[in-house]
Coordinates of C-alpha atoms in Angstrom, one line a residue:
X1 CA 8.0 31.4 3.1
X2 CA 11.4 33.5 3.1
X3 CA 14.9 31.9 2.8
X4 CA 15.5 33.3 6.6
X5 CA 11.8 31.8 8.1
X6 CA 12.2 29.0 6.3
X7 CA 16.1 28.4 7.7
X8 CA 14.5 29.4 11.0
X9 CA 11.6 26.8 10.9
X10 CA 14.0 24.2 10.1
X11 CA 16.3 25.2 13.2
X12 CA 13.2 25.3 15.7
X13 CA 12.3 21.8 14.6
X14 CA 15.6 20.5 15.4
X15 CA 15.7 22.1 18.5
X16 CA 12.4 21.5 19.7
X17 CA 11.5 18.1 18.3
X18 CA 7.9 17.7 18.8
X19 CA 6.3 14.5 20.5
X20 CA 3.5 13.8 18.3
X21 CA 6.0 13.5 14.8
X22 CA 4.3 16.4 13.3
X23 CA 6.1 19.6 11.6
X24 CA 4.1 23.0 11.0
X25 CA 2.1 22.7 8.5
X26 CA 4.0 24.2 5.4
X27 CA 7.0 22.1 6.5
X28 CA 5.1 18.8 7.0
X29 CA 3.8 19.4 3.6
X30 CA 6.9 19.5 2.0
X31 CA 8.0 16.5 4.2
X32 CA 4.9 14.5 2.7
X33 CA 5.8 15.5 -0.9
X34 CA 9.5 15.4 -1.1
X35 CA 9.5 11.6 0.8
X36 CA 6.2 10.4 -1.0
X37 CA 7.7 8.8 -4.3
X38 CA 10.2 6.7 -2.1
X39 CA 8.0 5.7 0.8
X40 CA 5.0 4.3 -1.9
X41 CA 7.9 2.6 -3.9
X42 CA 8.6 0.9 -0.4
X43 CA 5.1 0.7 0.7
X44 CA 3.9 -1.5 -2.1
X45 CA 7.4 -3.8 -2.0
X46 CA 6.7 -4.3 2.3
X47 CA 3.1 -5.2 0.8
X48 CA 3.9 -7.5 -1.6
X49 CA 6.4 -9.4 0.7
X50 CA 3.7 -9.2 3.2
X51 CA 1.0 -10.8 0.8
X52 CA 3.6 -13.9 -0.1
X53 CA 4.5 -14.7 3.6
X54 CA 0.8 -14.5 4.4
X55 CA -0.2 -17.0 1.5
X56 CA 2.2 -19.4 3.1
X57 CA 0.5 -19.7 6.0
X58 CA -1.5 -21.6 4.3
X59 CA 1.2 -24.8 4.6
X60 CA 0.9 -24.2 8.9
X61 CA -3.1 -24.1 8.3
X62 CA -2.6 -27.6 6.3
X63 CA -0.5 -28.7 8.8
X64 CA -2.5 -27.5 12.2
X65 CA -6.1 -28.0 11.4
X66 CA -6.4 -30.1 7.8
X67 CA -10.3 -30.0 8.9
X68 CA -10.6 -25.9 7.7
X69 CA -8.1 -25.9 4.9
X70 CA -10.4 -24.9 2.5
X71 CA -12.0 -22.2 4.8
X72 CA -8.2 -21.0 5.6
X73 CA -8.3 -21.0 1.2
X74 CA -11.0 -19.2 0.8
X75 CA -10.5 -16.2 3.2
X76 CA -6.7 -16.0 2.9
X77 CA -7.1 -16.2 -1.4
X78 CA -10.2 -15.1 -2.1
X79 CA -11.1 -12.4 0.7
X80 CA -7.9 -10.9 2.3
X81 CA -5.4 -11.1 -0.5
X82 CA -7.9 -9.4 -3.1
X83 CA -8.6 -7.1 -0.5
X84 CA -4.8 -6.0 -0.6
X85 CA -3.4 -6.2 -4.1
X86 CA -5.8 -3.2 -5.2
X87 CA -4.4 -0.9 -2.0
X88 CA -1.0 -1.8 -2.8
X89 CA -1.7 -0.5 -6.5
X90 CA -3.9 2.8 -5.1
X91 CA -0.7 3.6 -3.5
X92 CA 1.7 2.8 -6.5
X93 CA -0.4 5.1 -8.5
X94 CA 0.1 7.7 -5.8
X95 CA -2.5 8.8 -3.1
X96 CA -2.5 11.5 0.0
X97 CA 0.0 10.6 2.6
X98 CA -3.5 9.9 4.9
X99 CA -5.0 7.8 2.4
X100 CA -1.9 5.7 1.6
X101 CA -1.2 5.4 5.4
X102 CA -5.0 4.4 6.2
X103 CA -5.4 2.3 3.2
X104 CA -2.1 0.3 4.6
X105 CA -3.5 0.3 8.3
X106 CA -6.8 -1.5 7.3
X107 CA -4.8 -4.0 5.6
X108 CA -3.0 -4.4 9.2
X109 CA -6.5 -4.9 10.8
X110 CA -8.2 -7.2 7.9
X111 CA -5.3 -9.8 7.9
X112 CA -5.8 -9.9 12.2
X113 CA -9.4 -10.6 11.9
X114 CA -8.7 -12.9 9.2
X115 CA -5.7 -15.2 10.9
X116 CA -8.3 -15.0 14.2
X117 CA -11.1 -16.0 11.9
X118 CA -8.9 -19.2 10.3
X119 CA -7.5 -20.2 14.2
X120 CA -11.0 -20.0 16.2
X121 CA -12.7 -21.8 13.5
X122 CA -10.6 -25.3 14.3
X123 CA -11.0 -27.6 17.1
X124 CA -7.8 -29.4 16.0
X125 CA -5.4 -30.3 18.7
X126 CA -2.8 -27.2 19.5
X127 CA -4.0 -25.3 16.9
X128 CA -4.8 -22.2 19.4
X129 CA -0.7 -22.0 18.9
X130 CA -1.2 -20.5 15.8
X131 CA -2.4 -17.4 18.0
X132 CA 1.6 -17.0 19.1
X133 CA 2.2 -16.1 15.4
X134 CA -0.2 -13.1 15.3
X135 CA 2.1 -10.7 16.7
X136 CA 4.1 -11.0 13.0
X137 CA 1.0 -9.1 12.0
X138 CA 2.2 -5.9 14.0
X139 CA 5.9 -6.5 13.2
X140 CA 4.7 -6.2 9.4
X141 CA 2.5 -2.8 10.1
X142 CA 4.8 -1.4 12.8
X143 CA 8.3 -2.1 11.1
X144 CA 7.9 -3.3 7.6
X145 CA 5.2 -0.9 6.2
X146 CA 6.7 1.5 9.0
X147 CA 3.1 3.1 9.1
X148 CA 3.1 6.7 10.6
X149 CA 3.3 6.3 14.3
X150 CA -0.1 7.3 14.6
X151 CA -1.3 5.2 12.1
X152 CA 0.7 2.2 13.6
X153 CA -0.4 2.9 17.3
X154 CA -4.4 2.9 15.9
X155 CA -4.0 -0.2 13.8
X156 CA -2.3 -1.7 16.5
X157 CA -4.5 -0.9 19.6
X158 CA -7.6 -2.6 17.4
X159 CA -5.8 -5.3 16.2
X160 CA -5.0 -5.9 20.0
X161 CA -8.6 -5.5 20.7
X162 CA -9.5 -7.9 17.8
X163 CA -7.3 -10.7 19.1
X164 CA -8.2 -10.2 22.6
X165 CA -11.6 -11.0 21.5
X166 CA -11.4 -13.8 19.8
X167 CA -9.0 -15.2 22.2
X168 CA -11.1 -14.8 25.3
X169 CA -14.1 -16.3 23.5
X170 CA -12.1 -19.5 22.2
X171 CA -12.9 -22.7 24.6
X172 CA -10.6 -25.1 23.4
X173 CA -7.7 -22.7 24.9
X174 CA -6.7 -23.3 28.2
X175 CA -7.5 -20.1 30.9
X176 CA -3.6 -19.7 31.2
X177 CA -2.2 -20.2 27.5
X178 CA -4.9 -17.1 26.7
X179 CA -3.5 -15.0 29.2
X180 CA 0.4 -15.9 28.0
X181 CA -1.0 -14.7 24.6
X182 CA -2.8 -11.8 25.6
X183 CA 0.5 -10.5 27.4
X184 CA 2.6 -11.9 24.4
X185 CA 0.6 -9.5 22.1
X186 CA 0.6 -6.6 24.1
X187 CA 4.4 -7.0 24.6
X188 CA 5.0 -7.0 21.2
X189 CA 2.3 -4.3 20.2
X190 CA 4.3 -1.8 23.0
X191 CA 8.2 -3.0 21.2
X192 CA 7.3 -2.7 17.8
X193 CA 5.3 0.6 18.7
X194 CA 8.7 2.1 20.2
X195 CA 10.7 0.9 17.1
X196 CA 8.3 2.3 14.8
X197 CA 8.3 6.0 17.1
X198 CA 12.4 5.9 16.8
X199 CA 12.1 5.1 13.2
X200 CA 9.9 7.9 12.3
X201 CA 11.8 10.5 14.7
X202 CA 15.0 9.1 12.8
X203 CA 13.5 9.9 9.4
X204 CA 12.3 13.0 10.8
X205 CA 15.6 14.4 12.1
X206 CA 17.2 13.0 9.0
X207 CA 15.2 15.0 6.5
X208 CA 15.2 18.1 8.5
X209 CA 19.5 18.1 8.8
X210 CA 19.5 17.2 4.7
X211 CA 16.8 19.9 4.3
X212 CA 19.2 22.4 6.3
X213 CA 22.1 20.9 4.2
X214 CA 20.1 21.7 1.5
X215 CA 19.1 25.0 2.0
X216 CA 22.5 26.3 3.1
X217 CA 24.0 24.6 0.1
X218 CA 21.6 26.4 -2.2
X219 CA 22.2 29.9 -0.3
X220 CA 26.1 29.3 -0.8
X221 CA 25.7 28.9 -4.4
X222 CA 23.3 31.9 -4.6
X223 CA 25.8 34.0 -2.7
X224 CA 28.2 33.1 -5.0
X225 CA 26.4 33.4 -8.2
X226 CA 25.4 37.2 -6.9
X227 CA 29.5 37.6 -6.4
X228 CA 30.5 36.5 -9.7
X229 CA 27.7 38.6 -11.4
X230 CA 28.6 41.6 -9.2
X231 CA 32.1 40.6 -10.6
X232 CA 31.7 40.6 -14.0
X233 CA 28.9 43.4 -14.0
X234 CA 29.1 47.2 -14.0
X235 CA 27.4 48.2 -10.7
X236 CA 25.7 51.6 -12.3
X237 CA 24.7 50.7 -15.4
X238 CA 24.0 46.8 -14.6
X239 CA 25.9 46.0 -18.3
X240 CA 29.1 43.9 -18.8
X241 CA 31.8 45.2 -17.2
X242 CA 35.3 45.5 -19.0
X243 CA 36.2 42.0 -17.2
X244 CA 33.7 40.0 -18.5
X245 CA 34.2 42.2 -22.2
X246 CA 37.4 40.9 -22.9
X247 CA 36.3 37.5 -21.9
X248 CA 33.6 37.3 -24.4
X249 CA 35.5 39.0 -26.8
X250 CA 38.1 36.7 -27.0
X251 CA 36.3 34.0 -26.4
X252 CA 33.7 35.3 -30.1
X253 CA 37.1 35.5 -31.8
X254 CA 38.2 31.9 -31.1
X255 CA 34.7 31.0 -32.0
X256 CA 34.8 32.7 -35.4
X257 CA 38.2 31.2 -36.5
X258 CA 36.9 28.0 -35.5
X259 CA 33.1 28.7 -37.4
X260 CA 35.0 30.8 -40.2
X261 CA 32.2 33.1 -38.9
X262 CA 32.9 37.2 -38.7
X263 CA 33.1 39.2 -35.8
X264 CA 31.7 42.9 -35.3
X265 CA 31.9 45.8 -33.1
X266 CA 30.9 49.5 -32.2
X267 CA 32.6 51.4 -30.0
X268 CA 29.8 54.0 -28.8
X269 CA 30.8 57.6 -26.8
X270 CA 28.8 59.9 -25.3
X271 CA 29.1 63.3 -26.9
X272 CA 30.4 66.2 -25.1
X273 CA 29.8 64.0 -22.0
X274 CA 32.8 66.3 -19.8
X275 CA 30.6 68.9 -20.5
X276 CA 27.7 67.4 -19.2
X277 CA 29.2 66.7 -16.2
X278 CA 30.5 70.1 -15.7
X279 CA 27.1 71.5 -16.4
X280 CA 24.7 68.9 -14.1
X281 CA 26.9 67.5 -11.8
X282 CA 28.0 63.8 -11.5
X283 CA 24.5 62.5 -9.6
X284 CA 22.5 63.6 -13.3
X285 CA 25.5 62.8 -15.0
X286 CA 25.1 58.9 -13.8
X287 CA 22.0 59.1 -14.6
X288 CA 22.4 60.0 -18.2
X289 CA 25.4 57.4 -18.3
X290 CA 22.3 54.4 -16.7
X291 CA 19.2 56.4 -19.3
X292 CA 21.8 55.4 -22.3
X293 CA 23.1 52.2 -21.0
X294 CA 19.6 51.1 -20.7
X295 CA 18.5 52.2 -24.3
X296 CA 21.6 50.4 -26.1
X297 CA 20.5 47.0 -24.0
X298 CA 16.9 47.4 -25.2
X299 CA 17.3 48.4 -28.9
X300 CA 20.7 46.0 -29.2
X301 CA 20.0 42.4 -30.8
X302 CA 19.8 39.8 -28.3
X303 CA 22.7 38.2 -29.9
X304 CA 25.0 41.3 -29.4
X305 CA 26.8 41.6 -26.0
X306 CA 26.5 45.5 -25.0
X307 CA 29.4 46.7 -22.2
X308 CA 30.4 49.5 -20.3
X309 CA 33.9 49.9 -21.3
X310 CA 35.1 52.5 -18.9
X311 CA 33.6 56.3 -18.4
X312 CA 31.1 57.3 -20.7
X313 CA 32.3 54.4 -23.2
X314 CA 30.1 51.4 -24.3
X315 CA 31.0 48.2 -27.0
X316 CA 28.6 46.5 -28.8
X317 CA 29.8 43.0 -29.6
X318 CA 28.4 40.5 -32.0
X319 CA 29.4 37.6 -34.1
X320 CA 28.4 36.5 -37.5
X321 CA 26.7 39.2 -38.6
X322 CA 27.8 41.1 -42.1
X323 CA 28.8 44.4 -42.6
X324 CA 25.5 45.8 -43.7
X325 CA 23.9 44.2 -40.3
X326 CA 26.2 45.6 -37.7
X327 CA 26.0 49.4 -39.8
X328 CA 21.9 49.3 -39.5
X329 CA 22.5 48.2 -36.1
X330 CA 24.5 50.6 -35.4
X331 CA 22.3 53.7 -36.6
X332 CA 19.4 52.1 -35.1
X333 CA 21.2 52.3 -31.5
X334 CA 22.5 56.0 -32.5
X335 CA 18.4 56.9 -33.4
X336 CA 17.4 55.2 -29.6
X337 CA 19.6 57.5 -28.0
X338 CA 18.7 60.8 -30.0
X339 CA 15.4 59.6 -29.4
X340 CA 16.0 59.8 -25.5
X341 CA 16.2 63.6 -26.0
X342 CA 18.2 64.3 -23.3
X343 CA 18.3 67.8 -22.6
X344 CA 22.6 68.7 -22.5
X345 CA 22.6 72.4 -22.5
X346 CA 26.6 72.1 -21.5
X347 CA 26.7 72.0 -25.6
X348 CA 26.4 74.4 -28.5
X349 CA 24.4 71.9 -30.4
X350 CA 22.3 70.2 -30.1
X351 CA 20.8 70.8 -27.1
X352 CA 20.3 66.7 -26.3
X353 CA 22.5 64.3 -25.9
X354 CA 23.8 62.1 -28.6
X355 CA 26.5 59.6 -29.2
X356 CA 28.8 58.4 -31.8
X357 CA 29.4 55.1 -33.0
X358 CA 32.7 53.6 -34.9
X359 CA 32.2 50.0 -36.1
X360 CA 34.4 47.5 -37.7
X361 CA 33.6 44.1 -39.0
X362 CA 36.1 41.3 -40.1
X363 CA 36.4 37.4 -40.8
X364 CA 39.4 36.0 -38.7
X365 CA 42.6 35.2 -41.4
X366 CA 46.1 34.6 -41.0
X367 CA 47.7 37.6 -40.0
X368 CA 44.5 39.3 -38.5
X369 CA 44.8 39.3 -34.4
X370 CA 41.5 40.4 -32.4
X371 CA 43.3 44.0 -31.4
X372 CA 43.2 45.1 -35.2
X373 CA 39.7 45.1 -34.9
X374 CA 39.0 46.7 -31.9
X375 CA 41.6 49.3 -33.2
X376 CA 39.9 49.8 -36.4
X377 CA 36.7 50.2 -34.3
X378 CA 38.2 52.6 -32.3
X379 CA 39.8 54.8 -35.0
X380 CA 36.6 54.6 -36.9
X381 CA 34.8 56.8 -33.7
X382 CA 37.5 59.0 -33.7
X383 CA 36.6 59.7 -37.4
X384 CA 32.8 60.1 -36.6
X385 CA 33.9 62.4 -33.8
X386 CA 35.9 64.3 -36.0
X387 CA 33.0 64.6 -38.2
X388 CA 30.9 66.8 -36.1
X389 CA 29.5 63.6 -33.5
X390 CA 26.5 62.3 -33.6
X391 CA 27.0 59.8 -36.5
X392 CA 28.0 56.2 -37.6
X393 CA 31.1 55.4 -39.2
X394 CA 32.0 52.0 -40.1
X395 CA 35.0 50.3 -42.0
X396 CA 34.4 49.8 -45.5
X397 CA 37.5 48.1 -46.5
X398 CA 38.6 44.6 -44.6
X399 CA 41.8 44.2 -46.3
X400 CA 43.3 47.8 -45.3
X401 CA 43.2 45.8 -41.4
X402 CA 45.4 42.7 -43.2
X403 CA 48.5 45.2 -41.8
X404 CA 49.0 47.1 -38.6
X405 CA 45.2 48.2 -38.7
X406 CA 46.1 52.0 -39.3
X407 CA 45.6 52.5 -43.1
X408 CA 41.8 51.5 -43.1
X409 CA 39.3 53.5 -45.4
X410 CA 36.0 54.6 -43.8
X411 CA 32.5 55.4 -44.7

């Protein structure tokens, strides 16, 4: 799904909310998996709360009919609370969202038939009162377990049925105290129902405004992220731009006085570029400027930051390495590009296009700013241009740049 469809599901959701509580299908998907961890975690807590309060019961079954105790023992501990415990750890362990929701519903429906099968089995005195108490049994499915509304209206409706049942068929009740609790439990079956339905909707709605949050939060930061990268790259050639060079650069130079570490770099030219230009035109001339660009950012190590400087001038910067490294580097870039084979018939010779490369290396000391070494590099192409182009030429002598960075000897 796109960034706009999926913005645009989200938006039809919210403003067409449907009855049933069901998303489309790749949004109620991510509903189910982004809200599963949480609603297990409170799932099995409802359950085990549930489980407690049921086992008290056991004091009213004491109390109301002393003649079934053991019977009220036997089904509360041995059959419905071992019945539950191994749910409530299926859905800690994680299961579907319609398992864990079914698997929690039966749990609904045992524990009615149990509390029906305890009540109809006394003949004590008042003990059909118990029956009033039944309707806690939806308030824990509907409200604490918060079942899908679905899920709650089906447990609920049998559980219903399931009272009814045994209510109708219990003599020592009188014809009016079963009707009181038949109304009692539908009552309550119909409110906790609509509180379950708004809490659902609620959750619903919730998500879908955090999930829109969300998503235009994301596409903010996106948007910006493209903006600063459009900011500190150069649009033909996709390399560092001259902004982001000097950042880096200074920023390597701090790092190497801090690391005692060395710094290196090559300031590359195109050869004869004006009179490529003037020969192709500017469309094939940025495409020579992007074929070059690319081949310094391939054959450059991956710890080297390659830049466009400005026109048809690129720096190679790189930290740490000695003077040996940057040099090999250096004519390794130069071989790339000669490699390319270019055709530039705006030249005498050769026919292809080349570039040349001045390189400098130094060690940070007292008395040595970061422009000494970009001069050096710079002065160090001039002397491969003056060469004849084409070539490498690198500072052989650090301690020539320990004064205003013009007196260096070259190799």
């Amino acid at each position: 799904m796109t960034s706009d469809s999926f913005a645009s599901t989200i938006e039809h959701e919210l403003s067409h909310p449907k009855w049933h509580l069901r998303f489309s299908r790749a949004l109620e998907a991510r509903f189910e998996r982004d809200t599963q961890p949480q609603r297990n975690r409170n799932m099995v807590v409802a359950g085990l709360i549930a489980a407690l309060i049921y086992s008290l019961f056991l004091i009213n079954d004491y109390s109301f009919r002393p003649e079934v105790f053991w019977l009220s023992v036997l089904i509360r501990g041995v059959v419905v609370i071992p019945f539950g415990l191994p749910i409530l750890w299926a859905v800690h362990q994680g299961v579907s969202g319609s398992a864990r929701e079914t698997l929690m519903a039966s749990t609904v429906v045992v524990g009615m038939v149990a509390s029906c099968l305890i009540s109809v089995s006394s003949k004590s005195p008042y003990s059909y009162l118990d029956i009033f108490s039944f309707g806690l049994i939806l308030v824990v499915g509907n409200i604490l377990y918060s079942l899908r509304f679905s899920y709650a209206l089906g447990s609920s409706l049998l559980s219903v049925a399931i009272m009814v049942y045994f209510v109708i068929g219990y003599d020592p009740m009188p014809t009016e105290v079963k009707r009181l609790a038949i109304f009692s439990i539908c009552a309550k079956a119909v409110f906790t129902l609509v509180a379950n339905y708004r809490l659902e909707a609620s959750e619903r709605k919730a998500y879908l405004l955090l999930l829109r949050e969300t998503h235009r939060t994301g596409h903010a930061l996106r948007s910006n992220a493209e903006l600063s990268k459009l900011s500190l790259t150069d649009p033909l050639t996709e390399l560092a731009n001259r902004r982001q060079f000097d950042a880096l650069f200074n920023h390597y130079w701090q790092q190497a006085v801090e690391e005692r570490a060395t710094v290196g770099l090559m300031v590359i030219d195109i050869d004869c570029f004006k009179a490529y230009n003037d020969y192709y035109g500017h469309l094939q001339g940025d495409h020579c400027l992007k074929s070059v660009a690319s081949t310094l950012a391939t054959h450059a190590s991956s710890a080297c930051v390659v830049a466009r400087f400005g026109g048809e001038e690129f720096v190679v910067l790189s930290k740490g390495q000695p003077h040996q490294a940057v040099l090999d580097q250096a004519e390794q870039l130069r071989h790339a590009v000669e490699a390319l084979q270019l055709p530039h018939l705006g030249r005498v010779a050769p026919d292809y296009v080349t570039i040349s490369v001045g390189g400098a290396v130094l060690q940070p000391t007292v008395g040595v700013n970061a422009s000494q070494l970009f001069r050096a590099a710079d002065q160090a192409l001039y002397e491969a241009k003056r060469q004849g182009r084409n070539r490498v030429v690198m500072i052989s002598s650090l301690d020539a740049l320990s004064g205003d960075g013009l007196g260096i000897s070259i190799e």
